[in-house]
Coordinates of C-alpha atoms in Angstrom, one line a residue:
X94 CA 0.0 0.0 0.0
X95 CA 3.1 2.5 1.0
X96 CA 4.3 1.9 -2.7
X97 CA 1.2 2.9 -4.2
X98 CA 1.0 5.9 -2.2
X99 CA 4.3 7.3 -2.8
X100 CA 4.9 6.2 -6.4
X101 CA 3.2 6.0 -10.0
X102 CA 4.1 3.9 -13.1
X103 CA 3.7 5.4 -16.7
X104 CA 3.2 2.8 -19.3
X105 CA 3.4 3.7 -23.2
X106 CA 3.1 0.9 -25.9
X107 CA 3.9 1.2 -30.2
X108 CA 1.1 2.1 -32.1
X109 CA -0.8 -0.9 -33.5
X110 CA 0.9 -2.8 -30.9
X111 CA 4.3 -4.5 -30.8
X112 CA 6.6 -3.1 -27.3
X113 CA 5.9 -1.7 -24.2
X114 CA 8.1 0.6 -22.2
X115 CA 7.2 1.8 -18.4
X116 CA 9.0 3.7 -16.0
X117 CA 7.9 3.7 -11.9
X118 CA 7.9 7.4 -10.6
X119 CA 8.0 9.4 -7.3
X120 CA 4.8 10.8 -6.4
X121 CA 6.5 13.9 -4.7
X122 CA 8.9 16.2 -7.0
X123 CA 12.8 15.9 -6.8
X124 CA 13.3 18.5 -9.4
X125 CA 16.8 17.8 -8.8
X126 CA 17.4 19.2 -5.5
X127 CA 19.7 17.4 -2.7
X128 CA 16.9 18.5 -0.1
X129 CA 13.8 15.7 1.1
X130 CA 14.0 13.0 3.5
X131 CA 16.9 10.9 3.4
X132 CA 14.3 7.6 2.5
X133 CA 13.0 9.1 -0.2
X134 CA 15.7 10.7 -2.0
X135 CA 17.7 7.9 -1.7
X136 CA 15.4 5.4 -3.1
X137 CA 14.0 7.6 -5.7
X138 CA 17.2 9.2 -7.1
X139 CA 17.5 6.9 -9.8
X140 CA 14.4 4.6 -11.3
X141 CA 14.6 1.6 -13.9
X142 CA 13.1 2.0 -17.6
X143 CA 11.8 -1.4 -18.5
X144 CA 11.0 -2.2 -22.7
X145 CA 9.4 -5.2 -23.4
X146 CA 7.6 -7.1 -25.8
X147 CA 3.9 -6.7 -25.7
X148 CA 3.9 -10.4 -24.0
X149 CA 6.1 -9.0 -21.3
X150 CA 9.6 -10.3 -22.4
X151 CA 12.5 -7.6 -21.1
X152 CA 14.0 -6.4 -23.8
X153 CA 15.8 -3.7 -21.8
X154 CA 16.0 -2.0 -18.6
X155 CA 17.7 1.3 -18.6
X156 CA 19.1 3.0 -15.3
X157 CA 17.0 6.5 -15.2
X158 CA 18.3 9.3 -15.4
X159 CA 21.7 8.1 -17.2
X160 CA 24.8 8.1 -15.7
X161 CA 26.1 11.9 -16.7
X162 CA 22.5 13.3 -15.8
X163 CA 21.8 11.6 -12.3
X164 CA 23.1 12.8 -8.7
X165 CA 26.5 11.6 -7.5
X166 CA 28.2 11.5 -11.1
X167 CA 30.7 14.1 -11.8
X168 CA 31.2 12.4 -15.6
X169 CA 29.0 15.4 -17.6
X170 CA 28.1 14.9 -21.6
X171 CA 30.2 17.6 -22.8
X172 CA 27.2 20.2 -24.4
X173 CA 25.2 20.5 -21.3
X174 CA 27.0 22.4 -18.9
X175 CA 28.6 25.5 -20.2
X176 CA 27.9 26.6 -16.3
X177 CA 30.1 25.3 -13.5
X178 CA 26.7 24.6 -11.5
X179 CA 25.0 21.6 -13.6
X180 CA 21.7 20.6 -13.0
X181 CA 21.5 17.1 -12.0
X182 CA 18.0 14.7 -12.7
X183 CA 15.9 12.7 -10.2
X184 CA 13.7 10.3 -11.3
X185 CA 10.9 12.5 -10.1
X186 CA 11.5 15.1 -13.4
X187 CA 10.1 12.6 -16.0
X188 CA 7.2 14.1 -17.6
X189 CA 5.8 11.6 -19.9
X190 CA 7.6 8.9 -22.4
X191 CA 6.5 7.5 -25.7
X192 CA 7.1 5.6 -29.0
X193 CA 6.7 6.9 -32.3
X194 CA 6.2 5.1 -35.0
X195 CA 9.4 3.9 -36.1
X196 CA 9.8 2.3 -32.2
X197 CA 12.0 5.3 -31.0
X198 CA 11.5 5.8 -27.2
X199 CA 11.0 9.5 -26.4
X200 CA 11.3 10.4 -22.3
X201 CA 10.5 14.1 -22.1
X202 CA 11.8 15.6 -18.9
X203 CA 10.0 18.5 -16.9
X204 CA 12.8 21.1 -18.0
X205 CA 12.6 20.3 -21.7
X206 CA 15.7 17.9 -22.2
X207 CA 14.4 15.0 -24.4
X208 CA 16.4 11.3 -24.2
X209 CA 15.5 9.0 -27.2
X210 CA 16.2 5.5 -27.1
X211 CA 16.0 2.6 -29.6
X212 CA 14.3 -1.0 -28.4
X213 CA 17.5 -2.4 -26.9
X214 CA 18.0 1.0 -24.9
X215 CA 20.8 2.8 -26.2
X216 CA 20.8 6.3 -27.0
X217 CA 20.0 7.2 -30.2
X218 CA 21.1 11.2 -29.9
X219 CA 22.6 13.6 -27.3
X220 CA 19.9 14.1 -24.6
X221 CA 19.0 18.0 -25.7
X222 CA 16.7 20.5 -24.8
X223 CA 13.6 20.9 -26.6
X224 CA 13.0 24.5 -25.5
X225 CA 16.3 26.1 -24.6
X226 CA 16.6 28.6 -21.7
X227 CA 18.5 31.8 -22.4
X228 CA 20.5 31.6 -19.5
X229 CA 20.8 27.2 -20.3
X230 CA 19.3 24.8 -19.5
X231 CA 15.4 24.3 -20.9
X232 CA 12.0 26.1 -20.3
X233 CA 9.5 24.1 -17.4
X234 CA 7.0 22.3 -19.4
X235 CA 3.2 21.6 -18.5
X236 CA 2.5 19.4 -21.0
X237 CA 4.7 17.5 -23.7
X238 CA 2.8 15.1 -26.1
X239 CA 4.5 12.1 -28.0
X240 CA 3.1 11.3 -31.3
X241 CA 4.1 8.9 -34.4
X242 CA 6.9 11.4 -35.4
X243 CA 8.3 12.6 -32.2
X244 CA 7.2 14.8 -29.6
X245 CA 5.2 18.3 -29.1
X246 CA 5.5 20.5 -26.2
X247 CA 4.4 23.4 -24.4
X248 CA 6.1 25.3 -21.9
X249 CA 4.7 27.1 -18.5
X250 CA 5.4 30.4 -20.3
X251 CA 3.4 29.1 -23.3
X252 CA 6.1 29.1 -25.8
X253 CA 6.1 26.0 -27.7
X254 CA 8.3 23.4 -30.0
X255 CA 7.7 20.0 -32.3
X256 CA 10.5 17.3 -32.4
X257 CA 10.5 15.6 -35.5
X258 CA 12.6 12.2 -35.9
X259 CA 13.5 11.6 -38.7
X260 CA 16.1 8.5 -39.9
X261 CA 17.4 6.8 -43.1
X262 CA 14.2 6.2 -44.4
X263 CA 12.9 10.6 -45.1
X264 CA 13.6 12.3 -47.9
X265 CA 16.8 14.3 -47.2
X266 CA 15.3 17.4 -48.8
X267 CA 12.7 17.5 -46.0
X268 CA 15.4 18.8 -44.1
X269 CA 17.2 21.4 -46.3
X270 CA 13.3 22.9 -46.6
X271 CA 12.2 23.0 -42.4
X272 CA 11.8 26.8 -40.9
X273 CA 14.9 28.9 -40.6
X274 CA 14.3 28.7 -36.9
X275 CA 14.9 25.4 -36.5
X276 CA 17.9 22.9 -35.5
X277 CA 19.6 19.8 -36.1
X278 CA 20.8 17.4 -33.2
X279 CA 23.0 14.6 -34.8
X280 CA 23.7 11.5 -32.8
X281 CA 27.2 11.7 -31.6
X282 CA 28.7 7.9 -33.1
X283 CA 27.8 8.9 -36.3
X284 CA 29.5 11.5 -38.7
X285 CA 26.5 11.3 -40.8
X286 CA 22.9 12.0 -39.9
X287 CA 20.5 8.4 -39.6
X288 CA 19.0 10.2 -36.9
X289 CA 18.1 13.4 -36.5
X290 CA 15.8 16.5 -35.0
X291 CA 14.1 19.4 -36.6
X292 CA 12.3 21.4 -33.8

């Protein structure tokens, strides 16, 4: 009963089936802080990010945040920090995860910073912020909204930014045509873009 008191489970699945992903949250918010009761902040620091088939075989389970975004690891992903003070992730800022069509998992965080991951759980690009901050870091969001290309979002100051995935398989000129305003994140193995953003 204490476990479903304190904690919630969000639960996405592929459109027209095929794999599941679910994540077990903190009721309260972290929002990254080292402050809360010892209990909780230790047992809620981190979570696990289970995909499975839709007949519950583990496919992968992910440690959540990664390693260069949780509490406790000085190892930082180069771009993030351009600040000495870096903001470090609970499992507490998740705001919602989904697949799009092409079985891309898509975990928005609360400040904007989007992780995408592929069915055995690595990272497909750079976690990156969806809405940027002036000063760094990414705007709070109230709502973020995965869908079959990627992810839409809308910030507490109502500005508001569309992901788009795209892979191998688009029409490079799609790209060379999307809004001045826009940018590219490239997945960092790669010197050419399989994978990339327009938002």
């Amino acid at each position: 009963e204490l476990l479903s008191t304190t904690t919630t489970t969000k639960v996405a699945g592929c459109a027209h089936g095929g794999p599941i992903a679910a994540i077990t949250l903190p009721l309260s918010s972290g929002g990254g802080s080292s402050s809360g009761s010892a209990s909780s902040s230790s047992s809620m620091t981190t979570t696990e990010l289970r995909i499975m088939t839709n007949a519950g075989k583990s496919l992968a389970n992910i440690e959540f945040p990664p390693r260069g975004l949780a509490p406790g690891n000085s190892t930082t992903s180069g771009r993030q920090s351009s600040s000495s003070s870096r903001r470090t992730y609970t499992a507490s800022d998740v705001l919602t995860i989904g697949f799009t069509d092409r079985t891309v998992l898509i975990v928005v965080l609360r400040d904007s910073l989007c992780v995408t991951y592929d069915l055995s759980g690595k990272m497909i690009l750079p976690p990156f912020h969806i809405l940027p901050a002036v000063g760094g870091g990414g705007m709070e969001l109230i709502e973020a909204c995965v869908y079959e290309g990627g992810v839409a979002v809308l910030s507490t100051s109502m500005h508001c930014a569309l992901v788009e995935l795209l892979d191998q398989h688009d029409d490079p000129s799609y790209v060379d045509g999307a809004n001045i305003a826009s940018r590219k994140v490239l997945p960092s193995n790669r010197s050419h873009s399989d994978n990339n953003s327009s938002g």
